[in-house]
Coordinates of C-alpha atoms in Angstrom, one line a residue:
X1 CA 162.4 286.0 -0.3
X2 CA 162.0 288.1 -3.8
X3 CA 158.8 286.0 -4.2
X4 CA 156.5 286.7 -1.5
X5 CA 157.9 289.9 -0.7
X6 CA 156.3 292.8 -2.3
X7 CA 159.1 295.7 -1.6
X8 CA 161.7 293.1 -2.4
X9 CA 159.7 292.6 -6.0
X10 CA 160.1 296.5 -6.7
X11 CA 163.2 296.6 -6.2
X12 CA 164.5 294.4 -8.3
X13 CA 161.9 295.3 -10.8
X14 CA 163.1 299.1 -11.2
X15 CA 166.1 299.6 -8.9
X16 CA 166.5 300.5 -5.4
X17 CA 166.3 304.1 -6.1
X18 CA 163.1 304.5 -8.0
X19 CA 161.3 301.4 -5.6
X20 CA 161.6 303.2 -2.7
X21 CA 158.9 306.7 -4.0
X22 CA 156.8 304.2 -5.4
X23 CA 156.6 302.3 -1.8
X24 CA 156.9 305.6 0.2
X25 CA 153.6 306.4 -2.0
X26 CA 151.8 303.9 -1.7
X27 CA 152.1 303.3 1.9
X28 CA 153.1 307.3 3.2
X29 CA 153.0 306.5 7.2
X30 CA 155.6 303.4 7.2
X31 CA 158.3 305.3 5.2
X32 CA 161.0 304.5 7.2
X33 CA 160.2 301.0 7.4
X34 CA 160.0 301.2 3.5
X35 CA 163.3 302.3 3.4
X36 CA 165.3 299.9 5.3
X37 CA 163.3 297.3 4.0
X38 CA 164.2 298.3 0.3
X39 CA 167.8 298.3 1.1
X40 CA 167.9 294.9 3.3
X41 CA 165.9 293.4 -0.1
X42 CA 168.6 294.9 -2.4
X43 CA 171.4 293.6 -0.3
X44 CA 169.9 290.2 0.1
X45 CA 169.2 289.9 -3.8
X46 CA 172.7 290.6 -4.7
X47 CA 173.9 288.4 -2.2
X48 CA 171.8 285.8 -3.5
X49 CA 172.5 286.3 -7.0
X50 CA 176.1 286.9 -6.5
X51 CA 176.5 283.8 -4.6
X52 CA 179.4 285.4 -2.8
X53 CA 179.5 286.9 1.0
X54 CA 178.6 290.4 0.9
X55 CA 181.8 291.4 2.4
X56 CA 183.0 291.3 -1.0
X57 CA 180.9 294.2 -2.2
X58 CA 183.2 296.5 -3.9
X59 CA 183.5 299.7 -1.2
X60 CA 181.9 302.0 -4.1
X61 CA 179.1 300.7 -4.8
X62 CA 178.6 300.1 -0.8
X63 CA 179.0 303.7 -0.5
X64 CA 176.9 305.2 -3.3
X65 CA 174.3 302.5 -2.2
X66 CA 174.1 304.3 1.5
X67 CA 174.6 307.7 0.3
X68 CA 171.2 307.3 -2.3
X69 CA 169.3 306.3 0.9
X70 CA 170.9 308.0 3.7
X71 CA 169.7 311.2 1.1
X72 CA 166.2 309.5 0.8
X73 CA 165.6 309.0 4.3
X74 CA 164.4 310.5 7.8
X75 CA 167.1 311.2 10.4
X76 CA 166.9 307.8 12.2
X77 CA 167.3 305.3 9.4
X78 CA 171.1 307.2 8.5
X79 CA 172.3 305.3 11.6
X80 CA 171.0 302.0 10.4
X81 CA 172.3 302.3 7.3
X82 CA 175.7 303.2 8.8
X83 CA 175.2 299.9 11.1
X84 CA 174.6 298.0 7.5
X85 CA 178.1 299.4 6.4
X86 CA 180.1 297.8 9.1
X87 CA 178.6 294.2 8.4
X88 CA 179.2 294.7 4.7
X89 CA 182.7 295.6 5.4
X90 CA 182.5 292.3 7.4
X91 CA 183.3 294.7 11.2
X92 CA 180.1 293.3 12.4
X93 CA 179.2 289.8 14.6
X94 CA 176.0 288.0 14.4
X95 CA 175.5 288.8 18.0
X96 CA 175.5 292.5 17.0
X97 CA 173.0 292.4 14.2
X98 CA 170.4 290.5 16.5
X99 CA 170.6 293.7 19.5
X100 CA 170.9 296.6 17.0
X101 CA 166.8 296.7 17.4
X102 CA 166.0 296.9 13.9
X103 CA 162.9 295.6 12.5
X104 CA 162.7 291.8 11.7
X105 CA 163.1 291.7 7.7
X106 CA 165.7 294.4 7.9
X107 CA 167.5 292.4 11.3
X108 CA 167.3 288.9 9.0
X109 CA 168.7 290.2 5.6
X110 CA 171.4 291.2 7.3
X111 CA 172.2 287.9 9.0
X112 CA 171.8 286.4 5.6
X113 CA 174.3 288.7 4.3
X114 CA 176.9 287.9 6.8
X115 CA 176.5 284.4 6.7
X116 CA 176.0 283.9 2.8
X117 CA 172.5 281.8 3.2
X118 CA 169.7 280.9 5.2
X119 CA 169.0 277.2 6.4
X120 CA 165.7 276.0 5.3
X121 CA 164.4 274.4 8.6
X122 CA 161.1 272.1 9.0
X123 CA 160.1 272.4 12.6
X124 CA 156.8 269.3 13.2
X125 CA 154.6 270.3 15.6
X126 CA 153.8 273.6 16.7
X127 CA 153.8 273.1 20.6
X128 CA 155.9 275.1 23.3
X129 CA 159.0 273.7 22.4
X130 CA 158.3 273.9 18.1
X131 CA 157.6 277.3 18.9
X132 CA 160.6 278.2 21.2
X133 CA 162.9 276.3 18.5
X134 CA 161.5 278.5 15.7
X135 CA 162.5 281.9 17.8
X136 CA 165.6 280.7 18.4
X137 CA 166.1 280.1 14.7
X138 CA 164.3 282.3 12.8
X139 CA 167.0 284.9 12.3
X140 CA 169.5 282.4 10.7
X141 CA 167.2 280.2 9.0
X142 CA 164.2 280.4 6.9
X143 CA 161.7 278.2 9.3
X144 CA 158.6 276.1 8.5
X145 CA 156.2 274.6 11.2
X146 CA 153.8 271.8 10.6
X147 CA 151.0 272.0 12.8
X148 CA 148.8 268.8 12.5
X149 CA 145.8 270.4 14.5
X150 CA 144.2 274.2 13.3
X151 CA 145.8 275.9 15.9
X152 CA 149.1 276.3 17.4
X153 CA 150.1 275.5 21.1
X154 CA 149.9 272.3 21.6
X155 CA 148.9 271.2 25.0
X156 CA 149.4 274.7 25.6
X157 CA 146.4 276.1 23.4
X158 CA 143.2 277.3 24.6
X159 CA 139.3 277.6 23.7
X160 CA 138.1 281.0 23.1
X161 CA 134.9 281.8 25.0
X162 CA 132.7 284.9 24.2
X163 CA 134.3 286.6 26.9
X164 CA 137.8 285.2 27.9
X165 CA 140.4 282.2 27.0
X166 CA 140.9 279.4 29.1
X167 CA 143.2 276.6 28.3
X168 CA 141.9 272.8 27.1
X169 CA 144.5 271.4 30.0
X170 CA 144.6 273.0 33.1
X171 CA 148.5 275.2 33.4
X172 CA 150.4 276.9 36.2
X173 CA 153.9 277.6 36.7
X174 CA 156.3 277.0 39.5
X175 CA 158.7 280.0 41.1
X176 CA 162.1 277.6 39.9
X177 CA 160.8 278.6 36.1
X178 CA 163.7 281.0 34.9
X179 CA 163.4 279.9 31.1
X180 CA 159.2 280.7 31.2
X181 CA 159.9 283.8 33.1
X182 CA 163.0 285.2 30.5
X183 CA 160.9 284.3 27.7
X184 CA 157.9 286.4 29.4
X185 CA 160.3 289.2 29.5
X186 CA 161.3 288.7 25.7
X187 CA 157.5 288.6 25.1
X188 CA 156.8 291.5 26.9
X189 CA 154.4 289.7 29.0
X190 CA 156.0 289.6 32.6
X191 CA 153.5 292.3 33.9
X192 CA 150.7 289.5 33.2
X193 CA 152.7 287.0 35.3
X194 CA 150.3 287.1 38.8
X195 CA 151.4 284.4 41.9
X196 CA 148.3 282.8 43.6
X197 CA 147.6 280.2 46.3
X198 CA 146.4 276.6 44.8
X199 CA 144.9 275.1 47.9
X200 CA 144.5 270.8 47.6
X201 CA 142.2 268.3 48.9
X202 CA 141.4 264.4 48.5
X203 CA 137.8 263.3 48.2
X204 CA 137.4 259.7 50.1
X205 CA 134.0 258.1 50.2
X206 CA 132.2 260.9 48.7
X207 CA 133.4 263.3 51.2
X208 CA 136.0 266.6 50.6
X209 CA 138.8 266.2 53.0
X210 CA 140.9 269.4 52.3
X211 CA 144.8 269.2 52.8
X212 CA 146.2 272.5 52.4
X213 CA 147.3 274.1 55.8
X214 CA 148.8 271.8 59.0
X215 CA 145.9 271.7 60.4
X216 CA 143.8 270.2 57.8
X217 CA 146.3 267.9 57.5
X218 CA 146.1 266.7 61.1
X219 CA 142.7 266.2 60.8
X220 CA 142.8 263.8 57.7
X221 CA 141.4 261.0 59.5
X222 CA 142.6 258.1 57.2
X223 CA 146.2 258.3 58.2
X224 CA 147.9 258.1 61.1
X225 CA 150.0 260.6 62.8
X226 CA 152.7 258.2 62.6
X227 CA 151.7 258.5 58.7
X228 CA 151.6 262.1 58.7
X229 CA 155.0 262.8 60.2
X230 CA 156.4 260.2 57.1
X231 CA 155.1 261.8 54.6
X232 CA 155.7 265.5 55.4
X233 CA 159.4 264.0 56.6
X234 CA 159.9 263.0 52.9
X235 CA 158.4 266.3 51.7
X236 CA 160.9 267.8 53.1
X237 CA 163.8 265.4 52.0
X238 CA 162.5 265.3 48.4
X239 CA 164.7 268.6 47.1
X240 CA 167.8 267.1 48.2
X241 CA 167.8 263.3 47.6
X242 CA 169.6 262.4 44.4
X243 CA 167.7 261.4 41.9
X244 CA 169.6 259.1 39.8
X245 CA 169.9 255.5 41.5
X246 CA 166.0 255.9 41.6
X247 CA 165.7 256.0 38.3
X248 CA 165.5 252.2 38.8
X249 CA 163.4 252.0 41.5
X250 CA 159.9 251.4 41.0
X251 CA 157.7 254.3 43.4
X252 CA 155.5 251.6 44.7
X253 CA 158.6 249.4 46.1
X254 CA 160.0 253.5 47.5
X255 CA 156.9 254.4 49.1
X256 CA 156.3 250.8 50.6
X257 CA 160.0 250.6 51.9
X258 CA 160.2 254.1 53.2
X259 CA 156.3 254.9 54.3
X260 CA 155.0 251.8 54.8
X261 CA 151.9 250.2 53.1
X262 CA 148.9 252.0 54.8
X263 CA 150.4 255.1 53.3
X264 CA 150.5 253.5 49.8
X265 CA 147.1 252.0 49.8
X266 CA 145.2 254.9 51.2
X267 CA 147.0 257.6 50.0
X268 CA 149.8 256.9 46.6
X269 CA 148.2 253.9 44.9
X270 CA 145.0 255.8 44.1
X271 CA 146.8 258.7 42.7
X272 CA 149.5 256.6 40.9
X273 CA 146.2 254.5 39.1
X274 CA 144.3 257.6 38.2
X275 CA 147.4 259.1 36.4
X276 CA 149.1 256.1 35.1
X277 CA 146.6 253.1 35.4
X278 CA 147.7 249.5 34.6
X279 CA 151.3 251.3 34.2
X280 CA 151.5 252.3 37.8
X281 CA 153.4 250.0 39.2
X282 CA 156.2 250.6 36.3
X283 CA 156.6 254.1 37.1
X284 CA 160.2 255.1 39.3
X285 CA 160.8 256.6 42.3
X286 CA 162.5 259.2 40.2
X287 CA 159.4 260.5 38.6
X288 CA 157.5 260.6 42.4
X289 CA 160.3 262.1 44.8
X290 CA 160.8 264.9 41.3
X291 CA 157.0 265.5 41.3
X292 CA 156.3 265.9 45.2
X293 CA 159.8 268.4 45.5
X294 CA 158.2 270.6 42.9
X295 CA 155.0 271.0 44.7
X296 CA 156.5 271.4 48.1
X297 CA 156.7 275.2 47.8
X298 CA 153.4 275.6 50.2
X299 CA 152.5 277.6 52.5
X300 CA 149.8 277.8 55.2
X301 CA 147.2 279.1 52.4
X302 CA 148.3 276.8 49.9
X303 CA 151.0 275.8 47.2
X304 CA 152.6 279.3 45.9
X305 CA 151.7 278.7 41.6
X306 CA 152.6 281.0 38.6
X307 CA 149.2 282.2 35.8
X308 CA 149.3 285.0 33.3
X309 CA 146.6 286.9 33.8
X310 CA 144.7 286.6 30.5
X311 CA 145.2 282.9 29.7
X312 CA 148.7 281.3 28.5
X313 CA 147.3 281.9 24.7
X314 CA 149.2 285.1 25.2
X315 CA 152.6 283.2 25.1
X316 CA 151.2 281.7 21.7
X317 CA 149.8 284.3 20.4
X318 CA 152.6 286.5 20.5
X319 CA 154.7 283.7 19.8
X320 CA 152.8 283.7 16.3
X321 CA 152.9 287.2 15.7
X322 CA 156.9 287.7 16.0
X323 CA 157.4 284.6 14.0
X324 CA 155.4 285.6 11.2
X325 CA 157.0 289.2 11.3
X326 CA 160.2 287.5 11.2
X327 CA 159.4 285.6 7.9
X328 CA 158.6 282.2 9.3
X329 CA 156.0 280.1 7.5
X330 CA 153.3 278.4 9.4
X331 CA 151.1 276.1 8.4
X332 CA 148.1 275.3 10.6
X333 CA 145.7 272.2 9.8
X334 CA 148.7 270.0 8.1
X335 CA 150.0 266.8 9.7
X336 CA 153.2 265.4 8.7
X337 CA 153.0 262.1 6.4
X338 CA 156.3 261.3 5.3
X339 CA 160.1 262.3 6.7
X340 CA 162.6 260.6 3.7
X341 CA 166.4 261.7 3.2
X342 CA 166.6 262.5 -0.6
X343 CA 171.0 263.3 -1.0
X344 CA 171.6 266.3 1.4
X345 CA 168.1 267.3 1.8
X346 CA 165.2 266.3 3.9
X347 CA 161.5 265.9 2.3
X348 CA 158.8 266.3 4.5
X349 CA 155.7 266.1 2.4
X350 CA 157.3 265.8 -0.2
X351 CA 159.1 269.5 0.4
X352 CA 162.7 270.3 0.5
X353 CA 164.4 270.9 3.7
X354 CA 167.9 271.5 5.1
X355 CA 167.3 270.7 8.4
X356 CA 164.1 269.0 10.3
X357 CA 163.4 269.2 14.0
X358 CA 160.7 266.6 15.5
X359 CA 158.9 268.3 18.1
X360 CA 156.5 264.6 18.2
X361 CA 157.9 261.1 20.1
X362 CA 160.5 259.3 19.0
X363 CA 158.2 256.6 17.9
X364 CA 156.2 258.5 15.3
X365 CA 159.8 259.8 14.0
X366 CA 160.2 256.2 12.8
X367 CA 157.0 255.6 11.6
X368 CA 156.8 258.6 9.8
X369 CA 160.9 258.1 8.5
X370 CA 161.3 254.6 7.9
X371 CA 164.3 254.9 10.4
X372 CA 163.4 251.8 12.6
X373 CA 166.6 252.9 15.2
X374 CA 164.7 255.7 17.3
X375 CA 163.7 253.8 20.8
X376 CA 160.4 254.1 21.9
X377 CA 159.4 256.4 24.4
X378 CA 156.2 255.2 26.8
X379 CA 153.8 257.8 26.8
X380 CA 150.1 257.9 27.6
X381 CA 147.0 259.9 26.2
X382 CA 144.9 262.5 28.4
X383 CA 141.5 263.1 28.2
X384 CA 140.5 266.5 29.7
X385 CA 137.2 267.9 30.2
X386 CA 136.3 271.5 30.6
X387 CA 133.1 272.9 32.3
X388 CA 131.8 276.0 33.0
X389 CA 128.8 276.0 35.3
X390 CA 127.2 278.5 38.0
X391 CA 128.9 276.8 40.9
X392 CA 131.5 275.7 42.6
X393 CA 131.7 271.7 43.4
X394 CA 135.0 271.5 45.5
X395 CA 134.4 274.0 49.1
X396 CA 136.9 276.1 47.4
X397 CA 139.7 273.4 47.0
X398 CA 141.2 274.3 43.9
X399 CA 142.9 270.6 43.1
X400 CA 141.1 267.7 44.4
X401 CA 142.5 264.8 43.9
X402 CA 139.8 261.4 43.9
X403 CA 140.8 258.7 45.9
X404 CA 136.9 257.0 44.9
X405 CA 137.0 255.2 41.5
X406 CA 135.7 257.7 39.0
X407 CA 136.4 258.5 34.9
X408 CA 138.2 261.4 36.0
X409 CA 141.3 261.1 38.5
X410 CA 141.2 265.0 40.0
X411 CA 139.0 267.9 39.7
X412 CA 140.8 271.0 39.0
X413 CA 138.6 274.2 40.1
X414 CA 139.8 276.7 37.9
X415 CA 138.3 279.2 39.5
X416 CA 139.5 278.5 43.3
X417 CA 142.8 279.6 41.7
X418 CA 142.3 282.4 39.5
X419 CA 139.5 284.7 40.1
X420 CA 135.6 284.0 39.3
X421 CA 134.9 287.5 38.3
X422 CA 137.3 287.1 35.6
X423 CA 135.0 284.5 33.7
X424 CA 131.8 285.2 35.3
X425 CA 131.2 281.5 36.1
X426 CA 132.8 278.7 37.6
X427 CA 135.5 276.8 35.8
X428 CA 136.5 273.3 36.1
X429 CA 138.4 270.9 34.4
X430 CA 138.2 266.6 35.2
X431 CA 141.7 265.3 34.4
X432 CA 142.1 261.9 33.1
X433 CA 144.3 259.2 30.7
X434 CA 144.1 256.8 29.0
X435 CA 146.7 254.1 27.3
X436 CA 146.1 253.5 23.6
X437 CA 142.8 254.6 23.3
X438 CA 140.3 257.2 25.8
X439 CA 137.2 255.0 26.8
X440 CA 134.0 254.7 24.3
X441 CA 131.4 258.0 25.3
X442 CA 134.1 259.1 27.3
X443 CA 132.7 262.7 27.2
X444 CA 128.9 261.8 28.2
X445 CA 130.2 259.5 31.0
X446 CA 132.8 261.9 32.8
X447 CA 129.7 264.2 32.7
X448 CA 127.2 262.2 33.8
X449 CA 129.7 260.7 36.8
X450 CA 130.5 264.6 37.9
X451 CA 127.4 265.7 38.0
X452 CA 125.6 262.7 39.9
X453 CA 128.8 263.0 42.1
X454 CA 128.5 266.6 42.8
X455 CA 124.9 266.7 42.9
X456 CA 124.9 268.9 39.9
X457 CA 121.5 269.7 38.1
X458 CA 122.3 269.4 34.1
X459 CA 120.6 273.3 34.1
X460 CA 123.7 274.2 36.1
X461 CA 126.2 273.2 33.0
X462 CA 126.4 276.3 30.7
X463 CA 129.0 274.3 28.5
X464 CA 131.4 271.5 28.3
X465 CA 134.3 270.6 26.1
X466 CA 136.3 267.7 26.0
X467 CA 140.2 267.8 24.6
X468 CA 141.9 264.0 23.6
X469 CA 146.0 264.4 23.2
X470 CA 147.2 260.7 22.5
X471 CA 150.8 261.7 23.0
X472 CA 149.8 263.9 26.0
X473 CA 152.8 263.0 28.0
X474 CA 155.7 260.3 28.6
X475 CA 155.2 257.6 31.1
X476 CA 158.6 257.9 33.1
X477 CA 158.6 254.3 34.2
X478 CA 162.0 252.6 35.4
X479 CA 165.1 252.5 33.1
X480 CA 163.3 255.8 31.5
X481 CA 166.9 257.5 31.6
X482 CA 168.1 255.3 29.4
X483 CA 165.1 255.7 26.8
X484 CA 165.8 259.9 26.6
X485 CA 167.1 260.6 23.1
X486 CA 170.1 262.8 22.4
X487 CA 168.9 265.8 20.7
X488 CA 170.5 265.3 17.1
X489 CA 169.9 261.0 15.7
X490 CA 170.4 259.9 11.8
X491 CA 170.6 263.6 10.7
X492 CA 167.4 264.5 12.5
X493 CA 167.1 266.9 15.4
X494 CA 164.9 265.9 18.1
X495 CA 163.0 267.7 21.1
X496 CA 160.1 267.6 23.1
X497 CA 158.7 266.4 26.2
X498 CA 160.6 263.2 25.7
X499 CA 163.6 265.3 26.0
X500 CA 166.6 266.2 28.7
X501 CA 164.8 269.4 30.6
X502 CA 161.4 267.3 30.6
X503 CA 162.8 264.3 33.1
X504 CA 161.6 263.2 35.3
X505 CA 158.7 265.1 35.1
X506 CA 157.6 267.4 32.1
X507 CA 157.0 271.0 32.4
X508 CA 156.6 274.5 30.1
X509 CA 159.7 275.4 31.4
X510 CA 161.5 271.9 30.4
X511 CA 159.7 272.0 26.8
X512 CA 161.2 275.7 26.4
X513 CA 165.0 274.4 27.4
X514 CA 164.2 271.6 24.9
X515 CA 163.5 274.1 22.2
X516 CA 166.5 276.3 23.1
X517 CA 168.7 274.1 23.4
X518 CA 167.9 272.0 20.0
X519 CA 167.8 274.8 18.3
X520 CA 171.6 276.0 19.0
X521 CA 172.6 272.6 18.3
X522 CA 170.9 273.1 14.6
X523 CA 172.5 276.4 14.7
X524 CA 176.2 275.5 15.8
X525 CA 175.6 272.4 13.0
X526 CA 175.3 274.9 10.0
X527 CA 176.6 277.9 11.1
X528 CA 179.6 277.1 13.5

């Protein structure tokens, strides 16, 4: 800490009380940040350098410590100080320190004070869940991300347009989201969180069949009304049926047993191939009956679905900023090479580490560790294009799902969800993945297919982008249950979309649990 901070440097350099007018004059309009700053640097350093808890200060030099800055100080920074007597007379609870509402350095010196060090933590991968994790920690640990890629987010991260954000995947949020919606609150973005209507369709045979309200529905003409009354029978089972037992039950054997097989062929097995391909028929029950109860909440205009207005890059954004206030390293632009247990510490790149939490799969843990014990967890890549053109292609159907063989297994109209005048064109992302690999000239030929499809003229495309994610998501086939690894394995801490909250089907909400909940384990682990 004395190292990169520059009002920790002056005062151990010339004393706490002739630091403070040297800051105070150098930087006149933060003086009362100066000042607490100066004493949380003074108190850490002694700690430090005393190697003994800071309850042991002798009560003197507590007191003529507070009464030189309490004398040097504006009215509101007294009643800090007085808060930074009780911890060092040890009256004072972790809990308290974090809601007395005082800056971060000042917040985190304290902390260290009371519990005698920091843990050095190495979170890899800066996604939702890194980032949650490193919240959670960052006042009881000093933290370090390693984000492979230049920017943080993960498959949460966006492109940044002359004149807005908008995501590289396509996100929205459901109304059962408590840990997004608390987080938004601790963010101080809930005011941004807007609900809208995401209306669906299928496209059969190169027509648009829209299948949002009852009646569109009726009119589907490739299923029966036997068929229909199934399906919307199950929709409205799907919330209550346990989902354990069909962990082991493969959806295709489910929907053929329960729905019969014209309802699989015409309507699940082309969804369940553009999403999963050769692994369809691998994929449980489990994962299908979880994925149609969360997208039952629909109404006659459409399924009721959570956007910030102003892009999700505010969540990451912000994220940043109060983790780099609150002393956490980040390092964009660096992947991980090497995990290897040297005594009681952790290298990562060679660099020493208390504690390391794996935000990346299970797999890559042991290729990346040498530890050959972490299971495998199926996943599969996604390949997701991004357009912005002067139209829109789907008669206002914001998903539309392809049921005709295509590159692309959906086209997501951005902008039949959240409004066009926000972006000024037309929005639309073409969802696909892939297993090991994305096709060769994937990028020219999802293009090329969407706009022969669409009858698109190439002077109607104002730009295109195309984002790969090899570990995009887990493949929740059957037995998947049993794959899920526990969140602490061969002294490494684990979490991600492979993890508890994310099964049997992955979510923002599931990756922020993931974070949470890893990170109290990390916490509980050193700090008891």
């Amino acid at each position: 800490m004395a190292e990169r901070d520059p009002v920790c440097r002056l005062t151990l350099q010339f004393g706490i009380r002739q630091a403070i007018p040297l800051l105070k004059h150098q930087q006149p309009d933060h003086e009362n940040d100066i000042i607490v700053q100066a004493t949380a640097s003074a108190l850490g350093v002694r700690v430090e350098i005393g190697k003994e808890r800071a309850k042991g200060t002798p009560v003197d030099q507590t007191a003529d410590l507070t009464q030189t800055i309490t004398q040097s100080s504006k009215g509101g920074i007294s009643c800090r100080i007085a808060k930074l007597v009780n911890v060092l007379m040890g009256n004072t609870s972790i809990r308290d320190i974090k809601y007395f509402g005082l800056n971060g350095v000042f917040r985190k010196s304290l902390i260290y004070v009371h519990l005698n060090r920091y843990v050095d933590v190495c979170i890899i991968g800066g996604g939702l869940s890194g980032l949650t994790a490193a919240q959670t920690l960052s006042d009881t640990s000093k933290v370090t991300i390693f984000e492979s890629r230049p920017f943080l987010g993960g498959c949460l991260a966006s492109y940044n347009r002359e004149d807005y954000w908008i995501e590289h995947y396509y996100h929205h949020c459901f109304v059962s989201d408590e840990h997004l919606f608390s987080l938004l609150r601790e963010l101080g973005l809930s005011d941004c969180l807007e609900w809208l209507n995401g209306s669906t369709g299928y496209c059969v045979d190169g027509a648009i069949h829209p299948l949002t309200s009852p009646i569109e529905i009726l009119r589907y003409p490739h299923l029966s009304f036997t068929d229909k009354v199934r399906l919307g029978l199950l929709t409205l089972r799907a919330k209550s049926l346990d989902l354990g037992p069909l962990d082991r039950v493969p959806a295709v054997e489910y929907i053929r047993e329960h729905l019969g097989e014209r309802i699989y062929t015409s309507f699940f097995e082309p969804l369940l191939r553009s999403k999963f391909g050769d692994r369809r028929n691998e994929v449980s029950a489990a994962w299908l009956i979880s994925r149609i109860a969360i997208r039952s909440d629909r109404g006659v205009e459409g399924e009721r679905l959570g956007y910030l207005n102003g892009g999700w890059h505010l969540v990451v954004d912000e994220m940043e900023r109060r983790l780099l206030n609150n002393g956490c390293t980040i390092e964009k632009g660096i992947p991980t090479t090497s995990i290897e247990r040297v005594g009681e510490k952790w290298l990562v790149n060679g660099r020493a580490f208390d504690t390391v939490l794996a935000t990346i799969p299970p797999q890559e843990v042991a290729r990346l560790s040498g530890i050959g014990e972490f299971t495998a967890v199926p996943y599969q890549g996604a390949a997701c294009m991004t357009i912005g053109l002067d139209r829109d292609v789907t008669d206002g159907i914001y998903w539309l799902n392809m049921k005709d063989t295509a590159p692309y297994g959906a086209v997501v109209a951005h902008t039949n969800f959240v409004p066009r005048e926000r972006y000024g064109e037309d929005i639309v992302y073409l969802a696909s993945y892939f297993g090991e690999k994305p096709a060769p000239s994937l990028k020219e030929t999802m293009l090329s297919d969407f706009c022969r499809r669409f009858s698109v003229p190439e002077s109607a495309i104002h730009w295109s982008e195309l984002a790969v994610e090899h570990f995009a998501g887990p493949v929740y086939t059957t037995g998947f249950a049993d794959l899920i690894p526990a969140y602490e394995k061969h002294g490494l801490s684990l979490a991600g979309m492979f993890s508890p909250p994310n099964y049997p089907e992955r979510s923002m909400e599931g990756s922020i649990i993931a974070g949470q909940e890893a990170a109290r384990k990390i916490m509980e682990r050193n700090h008891g």
